[in-house]
XYZ file of C-alpha atoms in Angstrom:
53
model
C 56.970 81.985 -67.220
C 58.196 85.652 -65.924
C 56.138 88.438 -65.846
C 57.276 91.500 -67.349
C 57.315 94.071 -64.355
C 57.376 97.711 -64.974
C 59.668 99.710 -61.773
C 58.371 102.540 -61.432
C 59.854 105.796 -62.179
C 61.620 107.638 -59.418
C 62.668 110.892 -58.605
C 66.331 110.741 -60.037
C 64.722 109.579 -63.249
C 62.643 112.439 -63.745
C 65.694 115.007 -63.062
C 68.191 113.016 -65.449
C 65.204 113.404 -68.201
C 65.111 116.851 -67.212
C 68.373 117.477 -67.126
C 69.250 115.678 -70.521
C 65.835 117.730 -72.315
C 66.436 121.077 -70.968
C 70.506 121.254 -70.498
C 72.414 119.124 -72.287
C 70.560 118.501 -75.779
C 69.916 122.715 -76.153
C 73.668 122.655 -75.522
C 74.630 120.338 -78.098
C 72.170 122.306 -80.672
C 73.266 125.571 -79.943
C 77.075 123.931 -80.282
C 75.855 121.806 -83.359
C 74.644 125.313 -85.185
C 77.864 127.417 -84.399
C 80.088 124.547 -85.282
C 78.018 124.678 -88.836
C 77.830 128.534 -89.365
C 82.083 128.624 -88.601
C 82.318 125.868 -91.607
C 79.958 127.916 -93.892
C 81.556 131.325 -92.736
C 85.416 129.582 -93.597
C 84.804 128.163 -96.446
C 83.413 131.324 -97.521
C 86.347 133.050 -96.668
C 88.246 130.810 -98.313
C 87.405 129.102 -101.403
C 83.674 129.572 -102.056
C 83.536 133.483 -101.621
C 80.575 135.926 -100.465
C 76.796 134.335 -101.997
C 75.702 136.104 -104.924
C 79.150 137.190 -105.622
């Protein structure tokens, strides 16, 4: 039978989580929010009209 062997973690490990937690996924957020606020705001403008209107 094998043995299930943990490596352990290394430096370059530790900066790609880093670099995926504190770059790339606020990126995508930030992106994910403005790409929702521009449907909301055009749809808005063009068939739904101002809230409470």
């Amino acid at each position: 039978m094998t043995q299930d062997q943990k490596e352990p973690r290394t430096a370059s490990d530790i900066k790609k989580l880093l670099v995926i937690a504190f770059v790339i996924l606020p990126i995508c957020m930030v992106g994910g929010t403005a790409a929702y606020g521009f449907l909301v705001w055009g749809l808005q403008m063009l068939w739904l009209g101002l809230p409470g209107a």
